[in-house]
């Protein structure tokens, strides 16, 4: 019984626009930058398997929960949860889902825009031919030199943030839809071209073996937490971005099939990015476990040595930037929608304020790579690694856990049933078991195991 069929912020033109938008949110730096490097750090194949398990058992059900809650309420996540609490007389404490999500969005966007700025910088570097025929040492030094220059980083960070705010300020249809309509198909085409390139790079067998052969010794309780955090991050779950997008989804589209398509697209892009990057790493005798710099050292190096490398290098970093911007816009949506609803403010004004706030916070990430590189917030975590760890590995899974419990226990069966098109019968029981038991227990177990494992 959806009480609203329209959102005041606008609606996606059709079901496929929702698929593109949610896939645009899901596919981002998490797939192309983070997934390959954390897979490299956590031993390859076994990690990939853990990650796929988390996507299937926890990610897909929680994404369904976010979409159904968003579509039922049709407001920003904070107000959607508020309205549903009132309607169904549940505890006001659930509203924490919305607040924590908004905070996680700010934290993630603050560093996301910095890293996306690196990709913009590399588009220009590749186009200049700065990497033509260089050695691994040169590529490493070039990356470290860039990280040591906060002004340059701030410049690209500013450009990326301005572009993001420009798009979101124009609204759901004119801003978000238009950008997504252009960027997503371009991204998929570029990715397929690059995958072909990786397959022919000479290191494909080794790269493939690295990603798909199991080495259980390298799996610790912490790698399970990282796999879970990555599943949340890559599917944009746990902070209300998908809930906010769900509020603009047409009422007659099927949530289950739509969500499965989005998760498959996202997984395809992550695996394809790994299969494009690792062969190049091995073909050039580089380390798969070199961390965040993986993409920014190996890719320029590899393209610098190949015919038409500058062109493919530009294509690659353009792909990363497109993927990043369609994700960044979704990071702002829960906050924008909330502030517009709450203060009846103009969307463009709110967008600029949120942009400035996250931009300032982003300076902390910029400095974490140079002046503050040795300043630790706790243990060995710098400003950047701390924000990244807390938002991705703690806030998103915790948010996801609460969202699952909210859908399972705070909403009446009839609401969920009508949103998912499930009334009685075995599928309805299966849904209840997955969202009410399996997904929450999965998240909790990983949390507890990590605390015990690390303690
Ligand atoms: N899913 C995005 C990525 O993989 O890069 C990151 C992200 C976007 C996380 C939006 C969370 C979010 F709400």
CSV table of C-alpha atoms and ligand atoms in Angstrom, one decimal:
chain,number,residue,atom,x,y,z
A,1,UNK,CA,0.0,0.0,0.0
A,2,UNK,CA,2.3,2.7,-1.2
A,3,UNK,CA,0.8,5.9,0.0
A,4,UNK,CA,2.6,8.1,-2.4
A,5,UNK,CA,3.2,7.3,-6.0
A,6,UNK,CA,5.4,10.4,-6.7
A,7,UNK,CA,8.3,12.0,-4.9
A,8,UNK,CA,8.4,15.8,-4.6
A,9,UNK,CA,12.0,15.7,-5.9
A,10,UNK,CA,11.1,14.2,-9.2
A,11,UNK,CA,10.9,10.6,-10.6
A,12,UNK,CA,13.1,8.5,-12.8
A,13,UNK,CA,11.5,8.4,-16.3
A,14,UNK,CA,11.2,4.7,-16.2
A,15,UNK,CA,12.4,1.4,-14.6
A,16,UNK,CA,15.6,1.3,-16.8
A,17,UNK,CA,16.5,4.8,-15.7
A,18,UNK,CA,16.4,3.5,-12.1
A,19,UNK,CA,18.6,0.6,-13.1
A,20,UNK,CA,21.1,2.9,-14.8
A,21,UNK,CA,21.1,5.3,-11.9
A,22,UNK,CA,21.5,2.7,-9.2
A,23,UNK,CA,24.2,0.9,-11.3
A,24,UNK,CA,25.8,4.3,-11.7
A,25,UNK,CA,25.9,4.7,-8.0
A,26,UNK,CA,27.2,1.2,-7.4
A,27,UNK,CA,29.8,1.2,-10.1
A,28,UNK,CA,32.6,3.6,-9.1
A,29,UNK,CA,36.0,3.8,-7.6
A,30,UNK,CA,35.0,0.9,-5.4
A,31,UNK,CA,35.0,-1.4,-8.5
A,32,UNK,CA,37.9,-0.1,-10.5
A,33,UNK,CA,40.3,1.3,-7.9
A,34,UNK,CA,39.4,-0.4,-4.6
A,35,UNK,CA,38.4,-3.9,-5.5
A,36,UNK,CA,41.6,-4.7,-7.4
A,37,UNK,CA,43.8,-3.3,-4.7
A,38,UNK,CA,42.2,-4.9,-1.7
A,39,UNK,CA,42.0,-8.2,-3.6
A,40,UNK,CA,45.7,-7.8,-4.2
A,41,UNK,CA,46.3,-7.1,-0.5
A,42,UNK,CA,44.1,-10.0,0.7
A,43,UNK,CA,45.5,-12.8,-1.4
A,44,UNK,CA,43.4,-12.9,-4.6
A,45,UNK,CA,41.0,-15.8,-5.2
A,46,UNK,CA,39.8,-16.6,-1.7
A,47,UNK,CA,39.0,-12.9,-1.2
A,48,UNK,CA,37.0,-12.8,-4.4
A,49,UNK,CA,34.9,-15.7,-3.3
A,50,UNK,CA,34.2,-14.2,0.1
A,51,UNK,CA,33.2,-11.0,-1.6
A,52,UNK,CA,30.9,-12.7,-4.0
A,53,UNK,CA,29.3,-14.6,-1.0
A,54,UNK,CA,28.7,-11.3,0.8
A,55,UNK,CA,27.1,-9.7,-2.3
A,56,UNK,CA,24.7,-12.7,-2.8
A,57,UNK,CA,23.7,-13.4,0.8
A,58,UNK,CA,23.8,-9.9,2.3
A,59,UNK,CA,24.2,-7.3,-0.4
A,60,UNK,CA,21.2,-8.3,-2.6
A,61,UNK,CA,18.6,-8.6,0.2
A,62,UNK,CA,19.7,-5.4,1.8
A,63,UNK,CA,19.6,-3.6,-1.5
A,64,UNK,CA,16.0,-4.9,-1.9
A,65,UNK,CA,15.2,-3.6,1.6
A,66,UNK,CA,16.6,-0.2,0.8
A,67,UNK,CA,14.6,0.1,-2.4
A,68,UNK,CA,11.4,-1.0,-0.9
A,69,UNK,CA,11.7,1.3,2.1
A,70,UNK,CA,12.6,4.3,-0.1
A,71,UNK,CA,9.7,3.6,-2.5
A,72,UNK,CA,7.2,3.1,0.3
A,73,UNK,CA,8.1,6.4,1.9
A,74,UNK,CA,9.1,8.5,-1.1
A,75,UNK,CA,11.0,11.1,0.9
A,76,UNK,CA,14.7,11.5,1.8
A,77,UNK,CA,15.9,8.5,3.9
A,78,UNK,CA,15.6,10.4,7.2
A,79,UNK,CA,12.0,11.5,6.5
A,80,UNK,CA,11.1,8.2,4.9
A,81,UNK,CA,12.1,6.3,8.0
A,82,UNK,CA,10.3,9.0,10.2
A,83,UNK,CA,7.1,8.7,8.2
A,84,UNK,CA,7.1,4.9,8.3
A,85,UNK,CA,7.8,4.9,12.0
A,86,UNK,CA,4.8,7.1,12.6
A,87,UNK,CA,2.5,5.1,10.3
A,88,UNK,CA,3.4,1.8,11.8
A,89,UNK,CA,4.0,2.9,15.3
A,90,UNK,CA,7.6,1.7,15.6
A,91,UNK,CA,10.3,3.0,17.8
A,92,UNK,CA,11.6,6.5,17.0
A,93,UNK,CA,15.1,5.2,17.5
A,94,UNK,CA,15.0,3.7,13.9
A,95,UNK,CA,15.6,7.2,12.6
A,96,UNK,CA,19.3,6.7,13.4
A,97,UNK,CA,19.4,4.8,10.0
A,98,UNK,CA,18.8,8.1,8.2
A,99,UNK,CA,21.2,10.2,10.3
A,100,UNK,CA,24.1,7.8,10.3
A,101,UNK,CA,23.6,7.4,6.5
A,102,UNK,CA,23.8,11.1,5.9
A,103,UNK,CA,27.0,11.3,7.9
A,104,UNK,CA,28.5,8.3,6.1
A,105,UNK,CA,27.7,10.0,2.8
A,106,UNK,CA,29.6,13.2,3.8
A,107,UNK,CA,32.6,11.2,5.0
A,108,UNK,CA,32.8,9.0,1.9
A,109,UNK,CA,32.2,11.9,-0.5
A,110,UNK,CA,35.0,13.9,1.2
A,111,UNK,CA,37.7,11.4,0.2
A,112,UNK,CA,36.0,10.0,-2.8
A,113,UNK,CA,36.3,13.4,-4.6
A,114,UNK,CA,40.0,13.5,-3.7
A,115,UNK,CA,40.7,10.1,-5.3
A,116,UNK,CA,38.5,10.9,-8.3
A,117,UNK,CA,40.6,14.0,-8.7
A,118,UNK,CA,43.7,11.8,-9.0
A,119,UNK,CA,41.9,10.1,-12.0
A,120,UNK,CA,41.3,13.5,-13.6
A,121,UNK,CA,45.0,14.4,-13.1
A,122,UNK,CA,46.0,11.2,-14.8
A,123,UNK,CA,43.7,11.9,-17.9
A,124,UNK,CA,45.8,14.9,-18.5
A,125,UNK,CA,49.1,13.1,-17.8
A,126,UNK,CA,48.3,10.3,-20.2
A,127,UNK,CA,47.1,12.7,-22.9
A,128,UNK,CA,50.5,14.6,-22.5
A,129,UNK,CA,52.4,11.4,-23.2
A,130,UNK,CA,54.2,11.8,-19.8
A,131,UNK,CA,54.4,8.1,-19.4
A,132,UNK,CA,55.5,7.1,-22.9
A,133,UNK,CA,58.2,4.4,-22.5
A,134,UNK,CA,58.9,5.1,-18.8
A,135,UNK,CA,60.2,2.6,-16.2
A,136,UNK,CA,58.3,1.2,-13.2
A,137,UNK,CA,60.5,3.4,-11.0
A,138,UNK,CA,59.5,6.5,-12.9
A,139,UNK,CA,55.8,5.6,-12.7
A,140,UNK,CA,56.2,5.1,-8.9
A,141,UNK,CA,58.1,8.4,-8.5
A,142,UNK,CA,55.5,10.2,-10.6
A,143,UNK,CA,52.7,9.0,-8.3
A,144,UNK,CA,54.6,9.7,-5.1
A,145,UNK,CA,55.5,13.2,-6.5
A,146,UNK,CA,51.9,13.9,-7.2
A,147,UNK,CA,50.9,12.8,-3.7
A,148,UNK,CA,53.5,15.0,-2.2
A,149,UNK,CA,51.9,18.1,-3.8
A,150,UNK,CA,48.8,19.1,-1.8
A,151,UNK,CA,48.1,22.1,-4.0
A,152,UNK,CA,47.8,20.1,-7.2
A,153,UNK,CA,45.7,17.5,-5.4
A,154,UNK,CA,43.4,20.2,-4.1
A,155,UNK,CA,43.0,21.7,-7.5
A,156,UNK,CA,41.7,18.4,-9.0
A,157,UNK,CA,39.7,17.7,-5.9
A,158,UNK,CA,38.0,21.1,-6.4
A,159,UNK,CA,37.3,20.4,-10.1
A,160,UNK,CA,35.7,17.1,-9.3
A,161,UNK,CA,33.6,18.4,-6.5
A,162,UNK,CA,32.4,21.4,-8.6
A,163,UNK,CA,31.3,19.1,-11.4
A,164,UNK,CA,29.4,16.9,-9.0
A,165,UNK,CA,27.6,19.8,-7.4
A,166,UNK,CA,26.9,21.3,-10.8
A,167,UNK,CA,25.1,18.1,-11.8
A,168,UNK,CA,23.2,17.5,-8.6
A,169,UNK,CA,22.1,21.1,-8.3
A,170,UNK,CA,20.1,20.7,-11.5
A,171,UNK,CA,17.8,18.1,-10.0
A,172,UNK,CA,16.8,14.5,-10.5
A,173,UNK,CA,15.7,14.7,-14.1
A,174,UNK,CA,17.8,17.5,-15.6
A,175,UNK,CA,20.9,16.8,-13.6
A,176,UNK,CA,21.1,13.2,-12.5
A,177,UNK,CA,19.3,11.6,-15.4
A,178,UNK,CA,21.1,13.5,-18.1
A,179,UNK,CA,24.6,12.8,-16.7
A,180,UNK,CA,23.8,9.1,-16.1
A,181,UNK,CA,22.3,8.6,-19.6
A,182,UNK,CA,25.6,9.7,-21.1
A,183,UNK,CA,28.2,8.4,-18.7
A,184,UNK,CA,26.9,4.9,-18.0
A,185,UNK,CA,26.9,3.6,-21.6
A,186,UNK,CA,30.2,5.3,-22.3
A,187,UNK,CA,31.6,3.6,-19.2
A,188,UNK,CA,30.5,0.1,-20.3
A,189,UNK,CA,31.9,0.5,-23.8
A,190,UNK,CA,35.3,1.7,-22.4
A,191,UNK,CA,35.4,-1.1,-20.0
A,192,UNK,CA,34.9,-3.8,-22.7
A,193,UNK,CA,37.6,-2.2,-24.8
A,194,UNK,CA,40.0,-2.3,-21.9
A,195,UNK,CA,39.2,-5.8,-20.9
A,196,UNK,CA,40.1,-6.8,-24.5
A,197,UNK,CA,43.4,-5.0,-24.0
A,198,UNK,CA,44.1,-6.7,-20.7
A,199,UNK,CA,43.3,-10.1,-22.2
A,200,UNK,CA,45.9,-9.5,-24.9
A,201,UNK,CA,48.6,-8.0,-22.5
A,202,UNK,CA,50.5,-11.2,-22.1
A,203,UNK,CA,49.8,-11.7,-18.4
A,204,UNK,CA,46.2,-12.8,-18.6
A,205,UNK,CA,46.7,-16.4,-17.4
A,206,UNK,CA,48.6,-15.2,-14.3
A,207,UNK,CA,46.2,-12.4,-13.6
A,208,UNK,CA,43.2,-14.8,-14.0
A,209,UNK,CA,44.9,-17.4,-11.7
A,210,UNK,CA,45.6,-14.7,-9.1
A,211,UNK,CA,41.9,-13.7,-9.0
A,212,UNK,CA,40.3,-17.1,-9.1
A,213,UNK,CA,42.7,-19.5,-7.4
A,214,UNK,CA,42.1,-20.0,-3.7
A,215,UNK,CA,44.7,-19.3,-1.1
A,216,UNK,CA,42.9,-19.7,2.2
A,217,UNK,CA,46.0,-19.0,4.3
A,218,UNK,CA,45.7,-15.4,3.5
A,219,UNK,CA,42.2,-15.1,4.8
A,220,UNK,CA,41.8,-13.7,8.3
A,221,UNK,CA,38.8,-12.5,10.3
A,222,UNK,CA,39.7,-9.0,9.1
A,223,UNK,CA,39.7,-10.0,5.4
A,224,UNK,CA,36.1,-11.3,5.9
A,225,UNK,CA,35.2,-7.8,7.4
A,226,UNK,CA,36.9,-6.1,4.5
A,227,UNK,CA,35.0,-8.3,2.0
A,228,UNK,CA,31.8,-7.5,3.7
A,229,UNK,CA,32.7,-3.7,3.8
A,230,UNK,CA,33.5,-3.9,0.2
A,231,UNK,CA,30.2,-5.6,-0.7
A,232,UNK,CA,28.4,-2.7,1.1
A,233,UNK,CA,30.6,0.0,-0.4
A,234,UNK,CA,30.5,-1.3,-4.0
A,235,UNK,CA,26.7,-1.7,-3.9
A,236,UNK,CA,26.3,1.7,-2.3
A,237,UNK,CA,24.4,0.1,0.6
A,238,UNK,CA,23.9,1.0,4.3
A,239,UNK,CA,23.8,4.8,4.0
A,240,UNK,CA,20.6,5.5,2.2
A,241,UNK,CA,21.8,6.3,-1.3
A,242,UNK,CA,19.8,3.5,-2.8
A,243,UNK,CA,16.9,4.3,-0.5
A,244,UNK,CA,17.0,7.8,-1.8
A,245,UNK,CA,17.0,6.6,-5.4
A,246,UNK,CA,14.3,4.1,-4.6
A,247,UNK,CA,12.0,7.0,-3.6
A,248,UNK,CA,12.1,8.1,-7.3
A,249,UNK,CA,11.4,4.6,-8.7
A,250,UNK,CA,8.1,4.0,-10.6
A,251,UNK,CA,5.6,2.0,-8.5
A,252,UNK,CA,5.0,-0.7,-11.0
A,253,UNK,CA,8.6,-1.9,-11.5
A,254,UNK,CA,9.7,-5.2,-9.9
A,255,UNK,CA,12.2,-4.6,-7.1
A,256,UNK,CA,13.6,-8.1,-7.0
A,257,UNK,CA,14.6,-8.4,-10.7
A,258,UNK,CA,15.8,-4.8,-10.8
A,259,UNK,CA,18.1,-5.3,-7.8
A,260,UNK,CA,19.5,-8.5,-9.2
A,261,UNK,CA,20.3,-6.8,-12.5
A,262,UNK,CA,22.1,-4.0,-10.6
A,263,UNK,CA,24.1,-6.4,-8.5
A,264,UNK,CA,25.1,-8.4,-11.5
A,265,UNK,CA,26.2,-5.3,-13.5
A,266,UNK,CA,28.3,-4.1,-10.5
A,267,UNK,CA,29.9,-7.5,-10.0
A,268,UNK,CA,30.7,-7.7,-13.7
A,269,UNK,CA,32.4,-4.3,-13.6
A,270,UNK,CA,34.5,-5.2,-10.5
A,271,UNK,CA,35.6,-8.5,-12.0
A,272,UNK,CA,36.3,-7.0,-15.4
A,273,UNK,CA,38.4,-4.2,-13.8
A,274,UNK,CA,40.4,-6.9,-12.0
A,275,UNK,CA,40.8,-8.9,-15.2
A,276,UNK,CA,42.0,-5.8,-17.0
A,277,UNK,CA,44.4,-4.7,-14.3
A,278,UNK,CA,46.1,-7.9,-12.9
A,279,UNK,CA,47.3,-9.2,-16.2
A,280,UNK,CA,49.0,-5.9,-16.8
A,281,UNK,CA,50.5,-6.1,-13.3
A,282,UNK,CA,52.0,-9.5,-13.9
A,283,UNK,CA,53.0,-8.8,-17.5
A,284,UNK,CA,55.2,-6.0,-16.1
A,285,UNK,CA,56.5,-7.9,-13.1
A,286,UNK,CA,54.8,-5.6,-10.6
A,287,UNK,CA,53.4,-6.3,-7.1
A,288,UNK,CA,49.7,-7.1,-7.0
A,289,UNK,CA,49.6,-6.0,-3.3
A,290,UNK,CA,50.9,-2.5,-3.5
A,291,UNK,CA,47.7,-0.9,-2.1
A,292,UNK,CA,45.9,2.3,-3.2
A,293,UNK,CA,48.6,3.2,-5.7
A,294,UNK,CA,48.0,0.0,-7.7
A,295,UNK,CA,45.9,1.6,-10.4
A,296,UNK,CA,47.8,4.8,-10.6
A,297,UNK,CA,51.2,3.2,-11.0
A,298,UNK,CA,50.5,0.1,-13.1
A,299,UNK,CA,48.1,1.5,-15.5
A,300,UNK,CA,50.2,4.5,-16.7
A,301,UNK,CA,53.2,2.3,-16.7
A,302,UNK,CA,51.6,-0.4,-18.8
A,303,UNK,CA,50.0,2.0,-21.2
A,304,UNK,CA,53.2,3.9,-21.6
A,305,UNK,CA,54.8,0.8,-23.0
A,306,UNK,CA,52.1,-0.1,-25.5
A,307,UNK,CA,51.2,1.1,-28.9
A,308,UNK,CA,48.4,3.6,-28.7
A,309,UNK,CA,49.0,3.5,-25.0
A,310,UNK,CA,48.4,7.2,-24.4
A,311,UNK,CA,45.0,6.9,-26.1
A,312,UNK,CA,44.0,3.9,-24.0
A,313,UNK,CA,45.4,5.5,-20.9
A,314,UNK,CA,43.1,8.5,-21.5
A,315,UNK,CA,40.2,6.1,-22.1
A,316,UNK,CA,40.9,4.3,-18.9
A,317,UNK,CA,41.1,7.3,-16.6
A,318,UNK,CA,38.1,8.8,-18.3
A,319,UNK,CA,36.2,5.6,-17.5
A,320,UNK,CA,37.3,5.9,-13.8
A,321,UNK,CA,36.2,9.5,-13.7
A,322,UNK,CA,32.8,8.8,-15.3
A,323,UNK,CA,32.2,5.9,-12.9
A,324,UNK,CA,33.2,8.1,-9.9
A,325,UNK,CA,30.9,11.0,-10.8
A,326,UNK,CA,27.8,8.9,-11.1
A,327,UNK,CA,28.6,7.5,-7.6
A,328,UNK,CA,29.5,10.9,-6.1
A,329,UNK,CA,26.1,12.3,-7.1
A,330,UNK,CA,24.4,9.5,-5.3
A,331,UNK,CA,26.4,10.1,-2.2
A,332,UNK,CA,24.9,13.6,-1.9
A,333,UNK,CA,21.3,12.6,-2.6
A,334,UNK,CA,20.2,11.6,0.9
A,335,UNK,CA,21.5,14.8,2.4
A,336,UNK,CA,20.2,17.1,-0.4
A,337,UNK,CA,16.7,15.6,-0.4
A,338,UNK,CA,16.5,15.9,3.4
A,339,UNK,CA,17.7,19.5,3.5
A,340,UNK,CA,15.3,20.5,0.8
A,341,UNK,CA,12.4,18.9,2.6
A,342,UNK,CA,13.3,20.2,6.0
A,343,UNK,CA,14.1,23.8,5.1
A,344,UNK,CA,12.1,24.1,1.9
A,345,UNK,CA,15.4,25.3,0.5
A,346,UNK,CA,16.4,25.6,-3.1
A,347,UNK,CA,18.1,22.5,-4.2
A,348,UNK,CA,21.0,24.4,-5.8
A,349,UNK,CA,21.7,26.3,-2.6
A,350,UNK,CA,21.7,23.1,-0.5
A,351,UNK,CA,23.9,21.4,-3.1
A,352,UNK,CA,26.5,24.1,-2.8
A,353,UNK,CA,26.5,24.0,1.0
A,354,UNK,CA,26.9,20.2,1.0
A,355,UNK,CA,29.7,20.5,-1.6
A,356,UNK,CA,31.6,23.1,0.4
A,357,UNK,CA,31.3,21.0,3.6
A,358,UNK,CA,32.6,17.9,2.0
A,359,UNK,CA,35.3,19.8,0.1
A,360,UNK,CA,36.7,21.2,3.4
A,361,UNK,CA,36.6,17.7,5.0
A,362,UNK,CA,38.4,16.4,1.9
A,363,UNK,CA,41.4,18.6,2.6
A,364,UNK,CA,42.1,16.2,5.5
A,365,UNK,CA,42.5,13.4,3.0
A,366,UNK,CA,44.7,15.5,0.8
A,367,UNK,CA,47.0,16.2,3.7
A,368,UNK,CA,47.0,12.5,4.8
A,369,UNK,CA,49.3,11.8,1.8
A,370,UNK,CA,51.8,14.5,2.6
A,371,UNK,CA,52.0,16.9,5.6
A,372,UNK,CA,49.9,14.6,7.8
A,373,UNK,CA,51.2,11.3,6.5
A,374,UNK,CA,52.7,10.5,9.9
A,375,UNK,CA,49.8,11.9,12.0
A,376,UNK,CA,47.6,9.1,13.2
A,377,UNK,CA,44.1,9.3,14.5
A,378,UNK,CA,44.2,5.8,16.1
A,379,UNK,CA,46.9,3.2,15.8
A,380,UNK,CA,48.3,3.4,12.3
A,381,UNK,CA,45.3,5.1,10.7
A,382,UNK,CA,45.8,8.4,9.1
A,383,UNK,CA,42.9,10.9,8.6
A,384,UNK,CA,42.2,9.3,5.2
A,385,UNK,CA,42.5,5.6,6.3
A,386,UNK,CA,40.5,6.3,9.4
A,387,UNK,CA,37.6,7.9,7.6
A,388,UNK,CA,37.7,5.2,5.0
A,389,UNK,CA,37.8,2.4,7.6
A,390,UNK,CA,35.1,3.8,9.8
A,391,UNK,CA,32.7,4.7,7.0
A,392,UNK,CA,33.2,1.6,4.9
A,393,UNK,CA,33.9,-1.1,7.5
A,394,UNK,CA,31.7,0.1,10.4
A,395,UNK,CA,29.1,2.6,9.4
A,396,UNK,CA,27.9,1.0,6.2
A,397,UNK,CA,27.6,-2.6,7.6
A,398,UNK,CA,25.9,-1.2,10.7
A,399,UNK,CA,23.5,0.9,8.6
A,400,UNK,CA,22.8,-2.2,6.5
A,401,UNK,CA,22.1,-4.3,9.6
A,402,UNK,CA,19.6,-1.7,10.9
A,403,UNK,CA,18.0,-1.4,7.5
A,404,UNK,CA,17.5,-5.2,7.3
A,405,UNK,CA,16.0,-5.3,10.8
A,406,UNK,CA,13.8,-2.3,10.0
A,407,UNK,CA,12.4,-4.0,6.9
A,408,UNK,CA,12.0,-7.3,8.7
A,409,UNK,CA,10.6,-6.3,12.0
A,410,UNK,CA,9.3,-2.7,12.0
A,411,UNK,CA,7.3,-2.8,8.8
A,412,UNK,CA,4.1,-4.8,8.5
A,413,UNK,CA,4.1,-7.9,6.3
A,414,UNK,CA,1.5,-6.3,4.1
A,415,UNK,CA,3.7,-3.3,3.2
A,416,UNK,CA,6.7,-5.4,2.3
A,417,UNK,CA,4.5,-8.0,0.5
A,418,UNK,CA,2.9,-5.4,-1.7
A,419,UNK,CA,6.2,-3.7,-2.5
A,420,UNK,CA,7.9,-6.9,-3.4
A,421,UNK,CA,4.9,-8.5,-5.0
A,422,UNK,CA,5.1,-11.3,-2.4
A,423,UNK,CA,2.0,-12.2,-0.4
A,424,UNK,CA,2.0,-15.6,1.3
A,425,UNK,CA,3.8,-18.7,0.2
A,426,UNK,CA,7.3,-20.1,0.2
A,427,UNK,CA,8.9,-17.0,-1.4
A,428,UNK,CA,7.5,-14.7,1.3
A,429,UNK,CA,8.9,-17.1,4.0
A,430,UNK,CA,12.3,-17.2,2.2
A,431,UNK,CA,12.4,-13.4,2.1
A,432,UNK,CA,11.7,-13.1,5.8
A,433,UNK,CA,14.4,-15.6,6.7
A,434,UNK,CA,17.0,-13.9,4.5
A,435,UNK,CA,16.2,-10.4,5.5
A,436,UNK,CA,15.3,-11.1,9.2
A,437,UNK,CA,17.9,-13.8,10.0
A,438,UNK,CA,20.6,-14.6,7.4
A,439,UNK,CA,21.6,-11.1,6.4
A,440,UNK,CA,21.6,-9.6,9.9
A,441,UNK,CA,23.4,-12.6,11.4
A,442,UNK,CA,26.0,-12.5,8.6
A,443,UNK,CA,26.8,-8.9,9.3
A,444,UNK,CA,26.8,-9.4,13.1
A,445,UNK,CA,29.0,-12.5,12.9
A,446,UNK,CA,31.6,-10.7,10.9
A,447,UNK,CA,31.6,-7.8,13.3
A,448,UNK,CA,32.1,-10.0,16.3
A,449,UNK,CA,34.7,-12.2,14.6
A,450,UNK,CA,36.7,-9.1,13.8
A,451,UNK,CA,36.5,-7.8,17.3
A,452,UNK,CA,37.6,-11.1,18.7
A,453,UNK,CA,40.1,-11.7,15.9
A,454,UNK,CA,41.7,-8.3,16.4
A,455,UNK,CA,41.5,-8.2,20.2
B,1,LIG,N1,29.4,2.3,-4.8
B,1,LIG,C1,30.4,3.3,-5.0
B,1,LIG,C2,31.7,2.6,-5.5
B,1,LIG,O1,31.8,1.4,-5.6
B,1,LIG,O2,32.6,3.4,-5.8
B,1,LIG,C3,30.7,4.1,-3.8
B,1,LIG,C4,29.5,4.5,-3.0
B,1,LIG,C5,28.6,5.3,-3.6
B,1,LIG,C6,29.3,4.1,-1.7
B,1,LIG,C7,27.4,5.7,-3.0
B,1,LIG,C8,28.2,4.4,-1.0
B,1,LIG,C9,27.2,5.2,-1.7
B,1,LIG,F1,26.2,5.5,-1.0
